[in-house]
Short mmCIF file of N, CA and C in Angstrom, two decimals:
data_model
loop_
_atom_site.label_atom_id
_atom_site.label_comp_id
_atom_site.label_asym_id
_atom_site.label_seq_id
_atom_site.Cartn_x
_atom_site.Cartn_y
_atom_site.Cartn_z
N UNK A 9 21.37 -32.03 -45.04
CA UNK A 9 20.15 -31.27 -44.83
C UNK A 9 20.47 -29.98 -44.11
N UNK A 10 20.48 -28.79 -44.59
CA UNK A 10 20.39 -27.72 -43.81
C UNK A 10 18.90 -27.37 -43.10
N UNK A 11 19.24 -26.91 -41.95
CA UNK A 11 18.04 -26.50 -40.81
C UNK A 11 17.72 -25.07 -41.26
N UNK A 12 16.28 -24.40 -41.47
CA UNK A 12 15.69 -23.49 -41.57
C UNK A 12 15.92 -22.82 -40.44
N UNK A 13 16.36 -21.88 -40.15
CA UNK A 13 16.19 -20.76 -38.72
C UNK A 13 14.80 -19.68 -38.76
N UNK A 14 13.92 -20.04 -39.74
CA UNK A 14 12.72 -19.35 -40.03
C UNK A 14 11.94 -20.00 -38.54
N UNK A 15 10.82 -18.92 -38.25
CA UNK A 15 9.78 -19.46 -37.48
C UNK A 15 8.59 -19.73 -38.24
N UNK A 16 7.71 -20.06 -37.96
CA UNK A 16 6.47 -20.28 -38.40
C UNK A 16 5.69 -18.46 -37.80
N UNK A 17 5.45 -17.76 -38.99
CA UNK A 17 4.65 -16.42 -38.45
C UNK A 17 4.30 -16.36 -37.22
N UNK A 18 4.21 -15.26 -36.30
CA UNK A 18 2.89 -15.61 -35.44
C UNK A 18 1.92 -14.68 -35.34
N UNK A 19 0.62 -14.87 -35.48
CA UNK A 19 -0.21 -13.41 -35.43
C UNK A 19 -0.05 -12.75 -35.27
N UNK A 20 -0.24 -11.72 -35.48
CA UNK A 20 -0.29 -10.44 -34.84
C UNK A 20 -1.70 -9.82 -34.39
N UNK A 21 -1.61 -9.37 -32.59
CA UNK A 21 -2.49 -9.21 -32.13
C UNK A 21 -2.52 -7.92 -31.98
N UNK A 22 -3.69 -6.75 -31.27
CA UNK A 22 -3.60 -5.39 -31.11
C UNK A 22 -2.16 -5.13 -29.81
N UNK A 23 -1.82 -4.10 -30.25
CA UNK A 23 -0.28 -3.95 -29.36
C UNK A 23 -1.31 -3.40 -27.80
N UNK A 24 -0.54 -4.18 -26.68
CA UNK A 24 -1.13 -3.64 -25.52
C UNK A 24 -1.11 -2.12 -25.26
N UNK A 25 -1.71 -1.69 -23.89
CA UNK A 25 -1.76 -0.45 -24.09
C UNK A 25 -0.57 0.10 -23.31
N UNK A 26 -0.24 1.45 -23.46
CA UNK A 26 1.38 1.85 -23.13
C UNK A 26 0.62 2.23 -21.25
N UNK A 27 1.50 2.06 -20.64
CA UNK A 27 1.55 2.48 -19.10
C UNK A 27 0.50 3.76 -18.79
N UNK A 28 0.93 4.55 -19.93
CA UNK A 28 0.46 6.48 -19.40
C UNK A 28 -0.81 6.06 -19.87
N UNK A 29 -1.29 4.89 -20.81
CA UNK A 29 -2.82 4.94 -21.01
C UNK A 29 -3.58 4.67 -19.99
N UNK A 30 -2.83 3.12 -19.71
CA UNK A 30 -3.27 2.35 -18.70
C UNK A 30 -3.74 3.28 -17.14
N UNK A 31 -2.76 3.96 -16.92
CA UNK A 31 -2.57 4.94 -16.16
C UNK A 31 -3.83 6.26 -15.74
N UNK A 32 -3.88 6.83 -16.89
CA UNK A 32 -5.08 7.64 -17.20
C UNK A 32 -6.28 6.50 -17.24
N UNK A 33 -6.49 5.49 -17.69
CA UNK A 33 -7.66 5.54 -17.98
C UNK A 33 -8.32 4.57 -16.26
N UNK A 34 -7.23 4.40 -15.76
CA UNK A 34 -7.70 3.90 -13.96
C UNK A 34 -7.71 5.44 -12.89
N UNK A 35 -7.07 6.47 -13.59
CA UNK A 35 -7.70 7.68 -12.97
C UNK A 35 -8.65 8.81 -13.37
N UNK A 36 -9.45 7.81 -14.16
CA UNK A 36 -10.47 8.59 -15.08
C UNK A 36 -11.58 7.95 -14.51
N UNK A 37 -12.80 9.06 -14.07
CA UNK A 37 -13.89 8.66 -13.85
C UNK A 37 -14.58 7.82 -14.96
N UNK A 38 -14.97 6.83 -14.64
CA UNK A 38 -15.26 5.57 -15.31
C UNK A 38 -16.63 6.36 -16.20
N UNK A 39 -17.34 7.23 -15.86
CA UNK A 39 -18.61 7.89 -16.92
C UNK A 39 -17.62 8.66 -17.72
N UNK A 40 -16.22 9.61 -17.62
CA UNK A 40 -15.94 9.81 -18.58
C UNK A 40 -15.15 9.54 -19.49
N UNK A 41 -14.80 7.85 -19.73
CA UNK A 41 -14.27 7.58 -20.38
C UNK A 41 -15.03 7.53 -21.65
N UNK A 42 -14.26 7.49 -22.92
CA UNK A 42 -14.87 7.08 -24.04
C UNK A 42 -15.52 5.89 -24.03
N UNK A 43 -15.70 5.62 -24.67
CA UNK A 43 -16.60 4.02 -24.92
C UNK A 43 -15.56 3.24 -25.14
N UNK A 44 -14.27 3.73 -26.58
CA UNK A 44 -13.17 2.86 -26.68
C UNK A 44 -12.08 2.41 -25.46
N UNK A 45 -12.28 3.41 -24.85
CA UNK A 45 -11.43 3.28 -23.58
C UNK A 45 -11.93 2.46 -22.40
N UNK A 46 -13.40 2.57 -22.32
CA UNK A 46 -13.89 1.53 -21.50
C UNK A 46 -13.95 0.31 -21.81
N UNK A 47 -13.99 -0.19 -22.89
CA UNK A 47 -13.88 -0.91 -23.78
C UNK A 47 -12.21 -2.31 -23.03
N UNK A 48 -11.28 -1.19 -23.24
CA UNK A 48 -9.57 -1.10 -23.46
C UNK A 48 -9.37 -1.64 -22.05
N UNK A 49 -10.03 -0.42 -21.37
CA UNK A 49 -9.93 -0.72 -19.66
C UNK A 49 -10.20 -1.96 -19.50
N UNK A 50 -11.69 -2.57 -19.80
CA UNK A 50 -12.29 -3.63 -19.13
C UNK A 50 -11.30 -4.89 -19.75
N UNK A 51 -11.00 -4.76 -21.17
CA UNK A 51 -10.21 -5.76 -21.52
C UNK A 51 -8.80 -6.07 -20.49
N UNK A 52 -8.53 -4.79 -20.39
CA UNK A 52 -6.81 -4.81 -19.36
C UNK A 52 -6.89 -5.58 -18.08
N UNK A 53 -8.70 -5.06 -17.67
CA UNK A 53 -8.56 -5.52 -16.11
C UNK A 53 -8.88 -6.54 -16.21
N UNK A 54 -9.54 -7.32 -17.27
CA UNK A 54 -10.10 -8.92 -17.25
C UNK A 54 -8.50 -9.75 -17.42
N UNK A 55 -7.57 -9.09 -17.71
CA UNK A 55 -6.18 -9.78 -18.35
C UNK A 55 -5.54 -9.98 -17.34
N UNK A 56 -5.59 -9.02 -16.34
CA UNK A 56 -4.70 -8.67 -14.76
C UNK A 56 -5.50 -8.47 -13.85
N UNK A 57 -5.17 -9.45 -12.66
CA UNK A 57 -6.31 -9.72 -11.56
C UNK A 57 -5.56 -8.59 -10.92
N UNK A 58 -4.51 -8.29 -10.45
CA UNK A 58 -3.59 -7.44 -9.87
C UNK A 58 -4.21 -5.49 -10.14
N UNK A 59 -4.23 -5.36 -11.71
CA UNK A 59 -4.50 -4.23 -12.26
C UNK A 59 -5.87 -4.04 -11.39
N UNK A 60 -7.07 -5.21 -11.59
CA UNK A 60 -7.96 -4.80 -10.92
C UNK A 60 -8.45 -4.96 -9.54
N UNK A 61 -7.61 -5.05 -8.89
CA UNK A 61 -7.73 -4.70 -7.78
C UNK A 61 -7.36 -3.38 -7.51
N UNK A 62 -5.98 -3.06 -7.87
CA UNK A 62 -5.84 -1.57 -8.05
C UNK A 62 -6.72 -1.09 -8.35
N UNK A 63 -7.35 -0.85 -9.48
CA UNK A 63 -8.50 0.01 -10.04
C UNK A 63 -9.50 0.01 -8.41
N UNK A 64 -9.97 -0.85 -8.15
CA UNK A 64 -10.94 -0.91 -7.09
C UNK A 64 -10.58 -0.10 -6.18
N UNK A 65 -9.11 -0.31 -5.93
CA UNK A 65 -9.03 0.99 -4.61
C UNK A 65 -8.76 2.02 -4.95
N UNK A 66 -8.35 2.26 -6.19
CA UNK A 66 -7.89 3.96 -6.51
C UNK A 66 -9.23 4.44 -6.71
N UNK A 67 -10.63 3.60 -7.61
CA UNK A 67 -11.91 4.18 -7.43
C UNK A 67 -12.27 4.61 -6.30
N UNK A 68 -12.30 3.38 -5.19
CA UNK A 68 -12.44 3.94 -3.41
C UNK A 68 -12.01 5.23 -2.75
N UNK A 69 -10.64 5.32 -3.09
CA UNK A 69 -9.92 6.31 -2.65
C UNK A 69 -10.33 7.86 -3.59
N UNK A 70 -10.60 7.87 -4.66
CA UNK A 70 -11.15 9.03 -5.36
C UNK A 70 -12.31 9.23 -4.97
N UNK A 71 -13.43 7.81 -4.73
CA UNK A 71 -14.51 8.88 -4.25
C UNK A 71 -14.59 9.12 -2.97
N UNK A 72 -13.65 8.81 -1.98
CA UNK A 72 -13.31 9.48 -0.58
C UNK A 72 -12.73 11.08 -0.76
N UNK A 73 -12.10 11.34 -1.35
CA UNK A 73 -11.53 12.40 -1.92
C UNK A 73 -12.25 13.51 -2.34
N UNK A 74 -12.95 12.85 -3.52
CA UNK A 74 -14.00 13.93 -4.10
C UNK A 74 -14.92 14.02 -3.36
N UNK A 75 -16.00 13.05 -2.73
CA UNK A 75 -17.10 13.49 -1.53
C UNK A 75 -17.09 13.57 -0.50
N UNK A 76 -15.79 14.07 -0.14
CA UNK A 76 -15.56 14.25 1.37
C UNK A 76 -16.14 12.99 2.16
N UNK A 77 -15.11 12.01 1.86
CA UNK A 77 -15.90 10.89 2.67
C UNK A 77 -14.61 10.50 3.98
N UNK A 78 -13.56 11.37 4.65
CA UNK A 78 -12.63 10.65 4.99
C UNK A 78 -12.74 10.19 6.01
N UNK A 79 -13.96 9.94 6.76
CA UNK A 79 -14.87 8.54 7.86
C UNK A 79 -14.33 7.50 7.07
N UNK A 80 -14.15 7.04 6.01
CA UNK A 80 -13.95 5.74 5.42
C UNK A 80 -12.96 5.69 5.40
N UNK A 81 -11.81 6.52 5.69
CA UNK A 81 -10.36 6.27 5.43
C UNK A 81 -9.93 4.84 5.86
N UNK A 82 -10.02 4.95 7.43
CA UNK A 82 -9.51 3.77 8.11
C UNK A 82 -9.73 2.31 7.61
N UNK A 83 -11.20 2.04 7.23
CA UNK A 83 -11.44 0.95 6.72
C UNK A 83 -10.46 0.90 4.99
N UNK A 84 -10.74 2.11 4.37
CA UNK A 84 -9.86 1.84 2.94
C UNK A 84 -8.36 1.18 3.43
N UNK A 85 -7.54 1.97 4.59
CA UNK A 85 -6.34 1.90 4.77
C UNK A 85 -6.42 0.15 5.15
N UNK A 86 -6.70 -0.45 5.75
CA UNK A 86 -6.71 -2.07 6.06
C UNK A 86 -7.04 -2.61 5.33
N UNK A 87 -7.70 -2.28 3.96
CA UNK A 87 -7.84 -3.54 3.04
C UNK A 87 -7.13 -2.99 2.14
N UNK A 88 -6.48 -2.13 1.58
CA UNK A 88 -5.27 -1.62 1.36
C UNK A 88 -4.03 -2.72 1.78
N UNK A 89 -3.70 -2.38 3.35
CA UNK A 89 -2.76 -3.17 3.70
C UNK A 89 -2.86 -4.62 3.30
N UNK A 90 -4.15 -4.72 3.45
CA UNK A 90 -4.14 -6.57 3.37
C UNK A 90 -3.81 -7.15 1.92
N UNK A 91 -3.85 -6.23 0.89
CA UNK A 91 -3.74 -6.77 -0.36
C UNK A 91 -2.16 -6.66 -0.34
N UNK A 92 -1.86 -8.30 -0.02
CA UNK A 92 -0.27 -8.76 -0.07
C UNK A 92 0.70 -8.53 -1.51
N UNK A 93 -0.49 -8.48 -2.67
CA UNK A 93 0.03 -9.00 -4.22
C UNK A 93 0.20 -7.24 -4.56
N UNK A 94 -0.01 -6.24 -3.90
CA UNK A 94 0.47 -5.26 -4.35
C UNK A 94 1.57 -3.81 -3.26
N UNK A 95 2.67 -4.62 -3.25
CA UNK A 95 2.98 -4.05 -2.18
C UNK A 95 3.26 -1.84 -2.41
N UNK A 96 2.91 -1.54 -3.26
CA UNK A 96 3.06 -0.30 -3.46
C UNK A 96 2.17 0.53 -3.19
N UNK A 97 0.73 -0.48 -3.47
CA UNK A 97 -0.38 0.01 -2.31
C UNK A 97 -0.46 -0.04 -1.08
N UNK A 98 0.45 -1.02 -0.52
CA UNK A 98 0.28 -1.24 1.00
C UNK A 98 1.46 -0.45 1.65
N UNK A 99 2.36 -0.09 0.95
CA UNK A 99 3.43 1.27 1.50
C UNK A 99 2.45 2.05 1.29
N UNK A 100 1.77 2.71 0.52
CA UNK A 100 0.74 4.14 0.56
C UNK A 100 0.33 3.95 1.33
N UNK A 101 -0.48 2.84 1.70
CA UNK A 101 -1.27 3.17 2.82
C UNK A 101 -0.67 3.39 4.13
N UNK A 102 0.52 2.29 4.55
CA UNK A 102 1.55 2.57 5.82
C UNK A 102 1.70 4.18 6.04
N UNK A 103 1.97 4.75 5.33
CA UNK A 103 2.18 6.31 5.35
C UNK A 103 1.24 7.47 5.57
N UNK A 104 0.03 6.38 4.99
CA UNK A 104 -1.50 7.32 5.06
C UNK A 104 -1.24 7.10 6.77
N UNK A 105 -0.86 6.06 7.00
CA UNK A 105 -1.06 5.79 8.48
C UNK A 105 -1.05 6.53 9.41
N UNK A 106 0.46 6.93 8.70
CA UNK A 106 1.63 7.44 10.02
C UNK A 106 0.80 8.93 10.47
N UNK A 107 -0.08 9.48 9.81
CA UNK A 107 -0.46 10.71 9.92
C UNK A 107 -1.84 10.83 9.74
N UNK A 108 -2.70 9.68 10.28
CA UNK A 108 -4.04 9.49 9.80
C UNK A 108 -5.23 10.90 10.19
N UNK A 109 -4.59 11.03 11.57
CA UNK A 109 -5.59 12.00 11.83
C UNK A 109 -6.03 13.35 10.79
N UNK A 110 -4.58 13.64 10.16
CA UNK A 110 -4.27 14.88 9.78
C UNK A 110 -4.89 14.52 8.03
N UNK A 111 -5.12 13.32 7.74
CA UNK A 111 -5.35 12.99 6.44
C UNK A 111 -6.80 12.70 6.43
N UNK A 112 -7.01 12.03 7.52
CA UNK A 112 -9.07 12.28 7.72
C UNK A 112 -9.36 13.74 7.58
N UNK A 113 -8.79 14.33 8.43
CA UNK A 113 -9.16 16.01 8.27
C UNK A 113 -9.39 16.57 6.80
N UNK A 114 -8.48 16.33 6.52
CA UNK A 114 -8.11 16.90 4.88
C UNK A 114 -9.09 16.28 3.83
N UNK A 115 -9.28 15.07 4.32
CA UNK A 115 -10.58 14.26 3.27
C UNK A 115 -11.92 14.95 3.78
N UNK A 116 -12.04 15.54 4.40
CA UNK A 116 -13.50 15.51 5.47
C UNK A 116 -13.86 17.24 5.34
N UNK A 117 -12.76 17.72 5.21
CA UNK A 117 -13.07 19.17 5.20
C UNK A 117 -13.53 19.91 3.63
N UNK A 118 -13.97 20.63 3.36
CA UNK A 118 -14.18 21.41 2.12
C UNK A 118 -12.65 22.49 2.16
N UNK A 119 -12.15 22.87 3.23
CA UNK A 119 -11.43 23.91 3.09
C UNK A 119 -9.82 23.31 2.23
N UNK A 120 -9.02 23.92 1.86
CA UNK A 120 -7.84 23.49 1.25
C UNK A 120 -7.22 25.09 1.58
N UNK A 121 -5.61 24.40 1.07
CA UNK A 121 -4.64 25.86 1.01
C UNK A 121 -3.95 25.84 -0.28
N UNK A 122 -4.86 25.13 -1.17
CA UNK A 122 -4.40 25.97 -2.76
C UNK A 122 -4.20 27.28 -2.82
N UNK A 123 -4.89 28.08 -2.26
CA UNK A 123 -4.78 29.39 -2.53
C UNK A 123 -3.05 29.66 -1.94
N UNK A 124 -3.13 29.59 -0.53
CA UNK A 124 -1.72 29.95 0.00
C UNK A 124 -0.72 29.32 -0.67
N UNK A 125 -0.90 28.00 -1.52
CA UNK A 125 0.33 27.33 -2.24
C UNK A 125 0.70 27.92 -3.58
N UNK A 126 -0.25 28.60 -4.24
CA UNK A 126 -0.40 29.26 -5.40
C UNK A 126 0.78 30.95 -5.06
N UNK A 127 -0.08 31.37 -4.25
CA UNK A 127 0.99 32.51 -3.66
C UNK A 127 2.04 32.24 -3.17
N UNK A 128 2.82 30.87 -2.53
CA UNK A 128 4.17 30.52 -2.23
C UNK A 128 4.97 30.55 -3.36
N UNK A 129 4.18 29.65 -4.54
CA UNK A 129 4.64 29.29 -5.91
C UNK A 129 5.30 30.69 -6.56
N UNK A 130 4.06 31.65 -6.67
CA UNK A 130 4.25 33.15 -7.09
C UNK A 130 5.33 33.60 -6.31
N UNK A 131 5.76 33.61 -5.23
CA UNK A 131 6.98 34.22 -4.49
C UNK A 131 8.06 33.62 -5.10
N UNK A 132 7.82 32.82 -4.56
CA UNK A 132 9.43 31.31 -5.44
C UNK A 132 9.82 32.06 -6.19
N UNK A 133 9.08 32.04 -7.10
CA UNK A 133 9.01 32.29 -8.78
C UNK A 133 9.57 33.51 -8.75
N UNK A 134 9.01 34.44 -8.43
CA UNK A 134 9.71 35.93 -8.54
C UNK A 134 11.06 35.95 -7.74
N UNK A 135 10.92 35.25 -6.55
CA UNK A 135 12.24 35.51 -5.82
C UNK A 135 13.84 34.96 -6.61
N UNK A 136 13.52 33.55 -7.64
CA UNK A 136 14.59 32.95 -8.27
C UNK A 136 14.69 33.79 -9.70
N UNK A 137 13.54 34.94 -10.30
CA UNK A 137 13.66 35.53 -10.88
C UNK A 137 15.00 36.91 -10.72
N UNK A 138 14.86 37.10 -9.24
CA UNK A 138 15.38 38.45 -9.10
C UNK A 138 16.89 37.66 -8.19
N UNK A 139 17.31 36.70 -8.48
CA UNK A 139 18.15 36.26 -7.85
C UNK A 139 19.67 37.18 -8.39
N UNK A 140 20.71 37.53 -7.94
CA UNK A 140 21.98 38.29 -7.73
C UNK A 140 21.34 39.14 -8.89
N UNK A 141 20.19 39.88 -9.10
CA UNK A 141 20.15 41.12 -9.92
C UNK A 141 20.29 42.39 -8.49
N UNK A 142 19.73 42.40 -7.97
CA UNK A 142 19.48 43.55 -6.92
C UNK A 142 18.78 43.03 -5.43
N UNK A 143 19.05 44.36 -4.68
CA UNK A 143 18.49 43.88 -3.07
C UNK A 143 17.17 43.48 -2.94
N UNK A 144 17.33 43.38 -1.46
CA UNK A 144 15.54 43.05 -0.70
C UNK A 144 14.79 44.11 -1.15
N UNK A 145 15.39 45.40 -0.88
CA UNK A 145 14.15 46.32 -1.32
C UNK A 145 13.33 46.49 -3.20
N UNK A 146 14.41 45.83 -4.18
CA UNK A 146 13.44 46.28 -5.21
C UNK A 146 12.68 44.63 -5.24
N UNK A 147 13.18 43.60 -4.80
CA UNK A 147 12.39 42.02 -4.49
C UNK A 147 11.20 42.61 -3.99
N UNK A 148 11.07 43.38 -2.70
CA UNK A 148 9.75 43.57 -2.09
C UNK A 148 8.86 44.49 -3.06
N UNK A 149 9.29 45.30 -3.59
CA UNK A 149 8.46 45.84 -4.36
C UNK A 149 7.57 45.62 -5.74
N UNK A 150 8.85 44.80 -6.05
CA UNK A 150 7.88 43.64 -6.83
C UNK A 150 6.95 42.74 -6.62
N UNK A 151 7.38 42.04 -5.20
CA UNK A 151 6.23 41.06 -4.64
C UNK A 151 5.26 41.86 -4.25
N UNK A 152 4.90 43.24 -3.96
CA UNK A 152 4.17 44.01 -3.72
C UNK A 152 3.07 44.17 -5.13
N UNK A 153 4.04 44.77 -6.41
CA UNK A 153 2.89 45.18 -7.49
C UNK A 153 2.70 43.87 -8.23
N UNK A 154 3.20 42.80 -7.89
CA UNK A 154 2.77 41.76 -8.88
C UNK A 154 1.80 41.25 -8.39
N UNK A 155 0.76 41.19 -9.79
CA UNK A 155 -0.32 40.58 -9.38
C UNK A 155 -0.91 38.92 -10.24
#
C-alpha cells in the first residue's frame, strides 16, 4: 500500500489584513473610516482581545491630543501601565512619565513650534545643500533670500 502525502483541501478564507492596514485603520478616526474598513476593524478587534485594548487607548490618547485634554494624561498613563498583556504600551507610557509635566503642557496648550521646526528643517536642508561648495558668507545669503 503506498501512503498518499495529499491533504484533504482546506478552505480558503479572506487573507487577514497586512499590519500597515491594521495600523491605519486604529489611527483613523473611527467616523472616517469607510464602512468596509469599519467593517475589517471590528472583525480584527473581535479576533484579538490584545488589538482591542490597544485601539481603546490609542482612541484615549488621540482625543487627549486633539482636544486639548492633557488633565487626563495622568489617569491615561496608569491604566496604560496596568495593562500587563501589552508591554509596548506600558514602556510609552514609563517615558510619558519621565517628563510628565512638560507633556501635560504640550497636550493642554494650543501653542506648538511647528513653525520653528519647519524653519530648522529649511536651514538643514540648505546648509547640507551648500556643503564643501563655498563659505559662511554665500550660506548666509542664501538663508537670507530663501523663501
Amino acid at each position: 500500500m503506498s501512503r498518499t502525502l495529499r491533504r484533504e483541501p482546506q478552505p480558503v478564507g479572506p487573507r487577514p489584513p497586512s499590519p500597515r492596514a491594521a495600523t491605519r485603520w486604529l489611527l483613523t478616526h473611527p467616523d472616517a473610516l469607510v464602512g468596509s474598513d469599519r467593517i475589517q476593524l471590528k472583525a480584527v478587534l473581535a479576533y484579538c482581545s490584545e488589538l482591542d485594548v490597544l485601539a481603546k487607548h490609542v482612541r484615549a490618547f488621540a482625543h487627549m491630543v486633539s482636544d486639548l485634554h492633557g488633565d487626563q494624561l495622568p489617569a491615561w498613563i496608569e491604566s496604560a501601565r496596568a495593562t500587563t498583556d501589552l508591554p509596548s504600551l506600558s514602556r510609552f507610557a514609563h517615558y510619558l512619565e519621565r517628563d510628565l509635566e512638560a507633556v501635560v503642557a504640550g497636550l493642554s496648550r494650543p501653542w506648538n513650534s511647528g513653525v520653528v521646526e519647519g524653519h530648522v528643517n529649511r536651514m538643514k536642508m540648505l546648509k547640507r545643500q551648500m556643503l564643501d561648495r563655498a563659505g559662511f558668507e554665500l550660506l548666509r545669503k542664501r538663508v537670507l533670500l530663501a523663501k
